XYZ file of C-alpha atoms in Angstrom:
333
model
C 51.572 -46.516 -127.899
C 48.123 -47.434 -126.724
C 46.754 -50.901 -127.415
C 43.130 -49.941 -127.055
C 41.914 -46.517 -128.496
C 38.545 -45.020 -127.838
C 37.139 -42.635 -130.452
C 34.147 -40.539 -129.435
C 32.158 -38.339 -131.877
C 29.800 -35.914 -130.198
C 26.677 -35.556 -132.459
C 25.944 -32.128 -131.028
C 26.721 -28.620 -132.081
C 25.748 -26.872 -129.218
C 44.225 -39.380 -117.961
C 44.174 -40.751 -114.643
C 41.828 -39.720 -111.868
C 44.572 -37.515 -110.460
C 45.309 -36.019 -113.811
C 41.750 -34.738 -114.251
C 42.141 -32.795 -110.952
C 45.619 -31.335 -111.660
C 46.208 -27.826 -113.026
C 49.459 -26.869 -114.661
C 50.736 -23.223 -114.556
C 53.084 -22.442 -117.366
C 55.469 -19.903 -115.923
C 57.480 -17.545 -118.182
C 59.649 -15.581 -115.854
C 62.372 -18.235 -115.417
C 63.305 -21.767 -116.297
C 61.788 -24.049 -113.588
C 61.506 -27.816 -113.531
C 58.166 -29.496 -113.447
C 57.198 -29.302 -109.728
C 54.129 -30.249 -107.740
C 53.026 -27.916 -104.911
C 50.581 -28.786 -102.119
C 49.954 -25.216 -100.934
C 50.773 -21.612 -101.635
C 53.530 -21.533 -98.940
C 55.490 -24.199 -100.793
C 55.209 -22.260 -104.015
C 56.280 -19.031 -102.378
C 59.681 -20.538 -101.836
C 60.178 -20.531 -105.653
C 57.935 -17.643 -106.861
C 57.648 -14.335 -105.004
C 54.191 -12.769 -104.231
C 54.778 -10.163 -106.943
C 54.796 -12.800 -109.788
C 51.888 -13.687 -111.878
C 52.545 -17.343 -111.145
C 52.146 -16.734 -107.434
C 48.934 -14.770 -107.900
C 47.410 -17.431 -110.230
C 48.364 -20.115 -107.701
C 46.797 -18.052 -104.909
C 43.591 -17.788 -106.869
C 43.496 -21.558 -107.484
C 44.425 -22.519 -103.884
C 42.062 -19.818 -102.612
C 38.895 -21.625 -103.737
C 36.879 -24.008 -101.474
C 37.394 -26.759 -102.175
C 40.831 -26.316 -103.764
C 42.821 -28.933 -105.748
C 45.103 -30.994 -103.554
C 48.107 -29.960 -105.821
C 49.073 -27.786 -108.637
C 51.953 -28.239 -110.985
C 54.290 -25.506 -112.254
C 56.605 -25.599 -115.205
C 58.844 -22.632 -116.021
C 60.240 -21.425 -119.290
C 62.321 -18.178 -119.542
C 60.397 -16.173 -122.097
C 61.619 -12.864 -123.559
C 58.597 -10.745 -124.204
C 60.455 -8.774 -126.928
C 62.538 -11.374 -128.693
C 60.637 -14.502 -127.714
C 58.274 -16.468 -129.944
C 55.026 -17.973 -128.722
C 56.035 -21.126 -130.586
C 58.837 -21.573 -127.996
C 56.241 -22.182 -125.321
C 54.561 -24.769 -127.502
C 57.913 -26.510 -127.964
C 58.442 -26.437 -124.216
C 55.043 -28.079 -123.623
C 55.754 -30.777 -126.204
C 58.944 -31.556 -124.370
C 57.168 -31.552 -120.975
C 54.445 -34.083 -121.959
C 57.013 -36.604 -122.933
C 57.805 -37.054 -119.268
C 55.091 -35.335 -117.284
C 51.691 -35.683 -118.830
C 49.420 -36.448 -115.803
C 47.798 -33.039 -115.764
C 44.623 -31.771 -117.477
C 44.216 -27.995 -117.045
C 46.635 -25.523 -118.619
C 46.948 -21.929 -117.447
C 49.783 -19.456 -118.174
C 51.154 -16.365 -116.447
C 50.930 -14.397 -119.760
C 47.780 -13.606 -121.817
C 49.298 -11.862 -124.833
C 47.216 -12.452 -127.949
C 49.998 -14.477 -129.710
C 50.447 -16.606 -126.704
C 46.772 -17.288 -126.262
C 46.574 -18.256 -129.995
C 49.577 -20.550 -129.728
C 48.555 -22.311 -126.511
C 44.995 -22.663 -127.836
C 46.335 -24.356 -131.021
C 48.497 -26.642 -128.963
C 45.838 -27.756 -126.530
C 43.555 -28.680 -129.458
C 45.973 -31.541 -130.108
C 45.815 -32.809 -126.547
C 43.327 -34.378 -124.176
C 43.590 -31.259 -122.000
C 41.927 -27.888 -121.602
C 43.295 -24.328 -121.559
C 41.728 -21.601 -119.317
C 42.688 -17.968 -119.721
C 41.408 -14.501 -118.566
C 41.673 -11.791 -121.211
C 41.224 -8.114 -121.130
C 40.199 -8.056 -124.782
C 36.555 -8.670 -125.541
C 37.220 -10.011 -128.992
C 39.704 -12.740 -127.950
C 37.291 -15.647 -127.781
C 35.749 -15.054 -131.215
C 39.168 -15.361 -132.879
C 39.821 -18.893 -131.524
C 37.009 -21.371 -132.267
C 38.674 -23.952 -130.004
C 36.746 -26.685 -128.185
C 39.467 -26.950 -125.621
C 40.022 -23.284 -124.849
C 38.028 -21.341 -122.284
C 38.342 -17.487 -122.369
C 36.797 -15.274 -119.731
C 36.830 -11.533 -119.930
C 37.742 -9.299 -116.930
C 38.969 -5.767 -117.177
C 41.350 -6.171 -114.158
C 44.686 -7.774 -115.201
C 45.081 -9.582 -111.864
C 41.497 -10.990 -111.650
C 42.503 -14.444 -112.899
C 38.929 -15.524 -112.851
C 39.189 -18.160 -115.424
C 42.167 -19.590 -113.593
C 40.143 -19.687 -110.442
C 37.394 -21.479 -112.295
C 39.912 -24.230 -112.942
C 39.913 -24.934 -109.203
C 36.167 -25.652 -109.377
C 36.674 -27.920 -112.420
C 39.567 -29.774 -110.839
C 37.687 -30.609 -107.643
C 34.544 -32.118 -109.176
C 34.091 -35.214 -111.245
C 34.208 -34.432 -115.027
C 30.755 -33.792 -116.348
C 29.152 -33.372 -112.972
C 28.572 -29.653 -113.031
C 27.866 -26.742 -115.328
C 30.273 -23.814 -115.300
C 27.622 -21.127 -115.451
C 26.470 -19.540 -112.210
C 29.798 -20.311 -110.463
C 31.320 -17.985 -107.830
C 35.139 -17.645 -107.778
C 36.484 -16.524 -104.440
C 38.546 -13.424 -104.348
C 37.273 -11.914 -107.767
C 35.312 -8.722 -108.037
C 32.708 -8.071 -110.659
C 34.027 -7.253 -114.172
C 33.330 -3.820 -115.605
C 31.275 -4.834 -118.694
C 28.042 -3.430 -120.202
C 25.087 -5.597 -121.114
C 25.771 -4.882 -124.817
C 29.442 -5.952 -124.470
C 28.443 -9.026 -122.565
C 25.995 -10.086 -125.298
C 28.713 -9.648 -127.897
C 31.085 -11.605 -125.720
C 28.631 -14.563 -125.414
C 28.080 -14.397 -129.225
C 31.853 -14.939 -129.689
C 31.623 -17.934 -127.143
C 33.410 -16.175 -124.295
C 31.961 -15.221 -120.911
C 32.596 -13.027 -117.952
C 31.867 -12.489 -114.283
C 29.129 -10.254 -112.877
C 26.841 -9.784 -109.934
C 23.283 -11.013 -110.619
C 20.458 -11.168 -108.035
C 23.111 -10.105 -105.516
C 25.501 -13.025 -106.198
C 28.821 -12.850 -108.097
C 28.803 -15.523 -110.821
C 30.104 -16.620 -114.103
C 27.836 -15.679 -117.015
C 28.270 -18.750 -119.062
C 30.298 -21.967 -119.217
C 31.444 -22.744 -122.678
C 34.599 -23.131 -124.682
C 35.321 -20.792 -127.644
C 33.863 -23.367 -130.065
C 30.434 -22.917 -128.447
C 30.558 -26.346 -126.791
C 29.904 -26.530 -123.125
C 32.940 -27.170 -120.811
C 31.239 -30.060 -119.021
C 30.533 -31.877 -122.247
C 34.167 -31.654 -123.407
C 35.380 -32.886 -119.974
C 32.815 -35.627 -119.936
C 33.782 -36.950 -123.292
C 37.495 -36.877 -122.292
C 36.648 -38.770 -119.144
C 34.862 -41.535 -120.955
C 37.663 -41.879 -123.506
C 40.421 -42.122 -120.936
C 38.493 -44.408 -118.537
C 37.531 -46.809 -121.352
C 41.141 -47.059 -122.586
C 42.267 -47.619 -118.956
C 39.592 -50.282 -118.433
C 40.494 -52.220 -121.614
C 44.231 -51.954 -120.768
C 43.644 -53.218 -117.249
C 41.602 -56.192 -118.596
C 44.447 -57.086 -121.025
C 47.120 -56.914 -118.351
C 45.202 -58.817 -115.659
C 43.853 -61.538 -117.940
C 45.852 -64.486 -119.283
C 44.486 -63.410 -122.677
C 41.284 -61.872 -124.034
C 40.074 -64.756 -126.203
C 39.062 -63.903 -129.749
C 35.553 -65.390 -129.226
C 32.217 -64.097 -128.200
C 33.158 -64.482 -124.465
C 36.258 -62.312 -124.944
C 34.234 -59.825 -126.882
C 31.691 -59.713 -124.040
C 34.627 -58.952 -121.644
C 35.485 -55.880 -123.750
C 31.876 -54.880 -123.815
C 31.753 -55.052 -119.984
C 34.642 -52.578 -119.849
C 32.632 -50.080 -121.922
C 29.486 -50.742 -119.882
C 31.216 -50.012 -116.521
C 32.558 -46.718 -117.745
C 29.190 -45.627 -119.214
C 27.486 -46.492 -115.925
C 30.055 -44.242 -114.216
C 29.160 -41.528 -116.803
C 25.558 -41.770 -115.812
C 26.365 -41.483 -112.121
C 28.455 -38.366 -112.792
C 25.851 -36.630 -114.906
C 27.524 -36.985 -118.195
C 24.935 -39.381 -119.590
C 21.127 -38.997 -119.361
C 19.040 -41.071 -117.004
C 15.627 -42.241 -117.832
C 12.627 -41.874 -115.413
C 13.717 -45.238 -113.830
C 17.221 -44.135 -113.164
C 18.725 -46.127 -115.993
C 21.333 -44.716 -118.273
C 20.180 -43.787 -121.828
C 22.907 -45.544 -123.800
C 23.277 -48.524 -126.050
C 26.205 -50.867 -126.728
C 26.445 -53.107 -129.805
C 29.125 -55.631 -130.616
C 30.088 -57.566 -133.700
C 30.352 -61.325 -132.948
C 33.500 -63.238 -133.956
C 31.633 -64.839 -136.867
C 30.844 -61.351 -138.221
C 34.537 -60.308 -137.998
C 36.898 -60.557 -140.952
C 39.445 -63.367 -140.925
C 42.189 -60.863 -141.554
C 41.321 -59.002 -138.310
C 41.134 -62.299 -136.418
C 44.598 -63.326 -137.767
C 46.069 -59.913 -136.846
C 44.321 -60.017 -133.387
C 42.502 -56.747 -134.092
C 38.933 -56.185 -132.947
C 37.052 -53.055 -133.771
C 33.479 -54.274 -133.159
C 32.359 -52.457 -130.077
C 30.099 -49.438 -130.738
C 28.072 -47.375 -128.275
C 25.778 -44.378 -128.329
C 24.650 -42.345 -125.350
C 22.502 -39.313 -124.718
C 24.113 -36.320 -123.088
C 22.494 -35.255 -119.778
C 23.158 -31.553 -120.404
C 22.110 -28.880 -117.951
C 19.469 -26.182 -117.556
C 20.804 -22.663 -118.006
C 17.715 -20.571 -118.832
C 13.995 -21.119 -118.887
C 10.446 -19.712 -118.358
C 8.145 -20.602 -115.495
C 4.469 -19.860 -115.969
C 1.906 -19.568 -113.188
C -1.715 -18.466 -112.678
C -3.003 -16.730 -109.650
C -6.590 -17.514 -108.744
C -9.157 -16.505 -106.117
């Protein structure tokens, strides 16, 4: 149970450091213990080249840069008799002992499995990436933590490849539109189909201006992937900073000095959020955020007696990213 909890509300429609860079492949062809692999040759000892698990791992390790490791956890799943809920149960069991991963991918993309895994990831500080051959899949989900890309080829695994890009950059530091995924060909999709896909908060992979690239970078709720990852990063880091302070201090005194110590934890993480492009910088390079605290004298006696302090509040402006625009010019003699 955490002693310090950070709640973030994003006023916008539109783990450990290792954990944020670690993808998990949920394999369904056999039972397999949670295992970390450093490269594809290691994984090949447990999963043959014909398996979807191997192909997904190849796509992830085939990016440049690629994650230092991937994790694989296997559950024997019967496509006829099995229930998607069985995979959710397995994940709930897994996170009790191995929770230091952030990106979930699976070797199956059946509609019921996508729905079940999407529902599960909504209850976690994690994200689920999947490639579907059904254009209407993303519109049916409305999940802030699920990313669905469309590709007509079953072995494209383009969303899974995009995970490698996410895992090798600081959370919030890049947009997921315009990204090239090594080893993936252009999807067969018309302009009309692509527009409908975007309307349902999915995206695809096409050649534009001669470059293969992702057509958007959002989750199925319509929120951008980098915003969700950035918020997760701030939450986890603030909890870690506060916990570190508590463990490495004789005590956090319940006075204005102790309150200032907690405020400093928040400030350090927000400054890191600015440097990673999560939080907006002003023209002088300063982060656009504000932290307020309630002094001891403004805190209830009951909270003081119970050693509970809920008085730190902060607001910050999202940096965002430019995806489209118009440039105007005039030619003159």
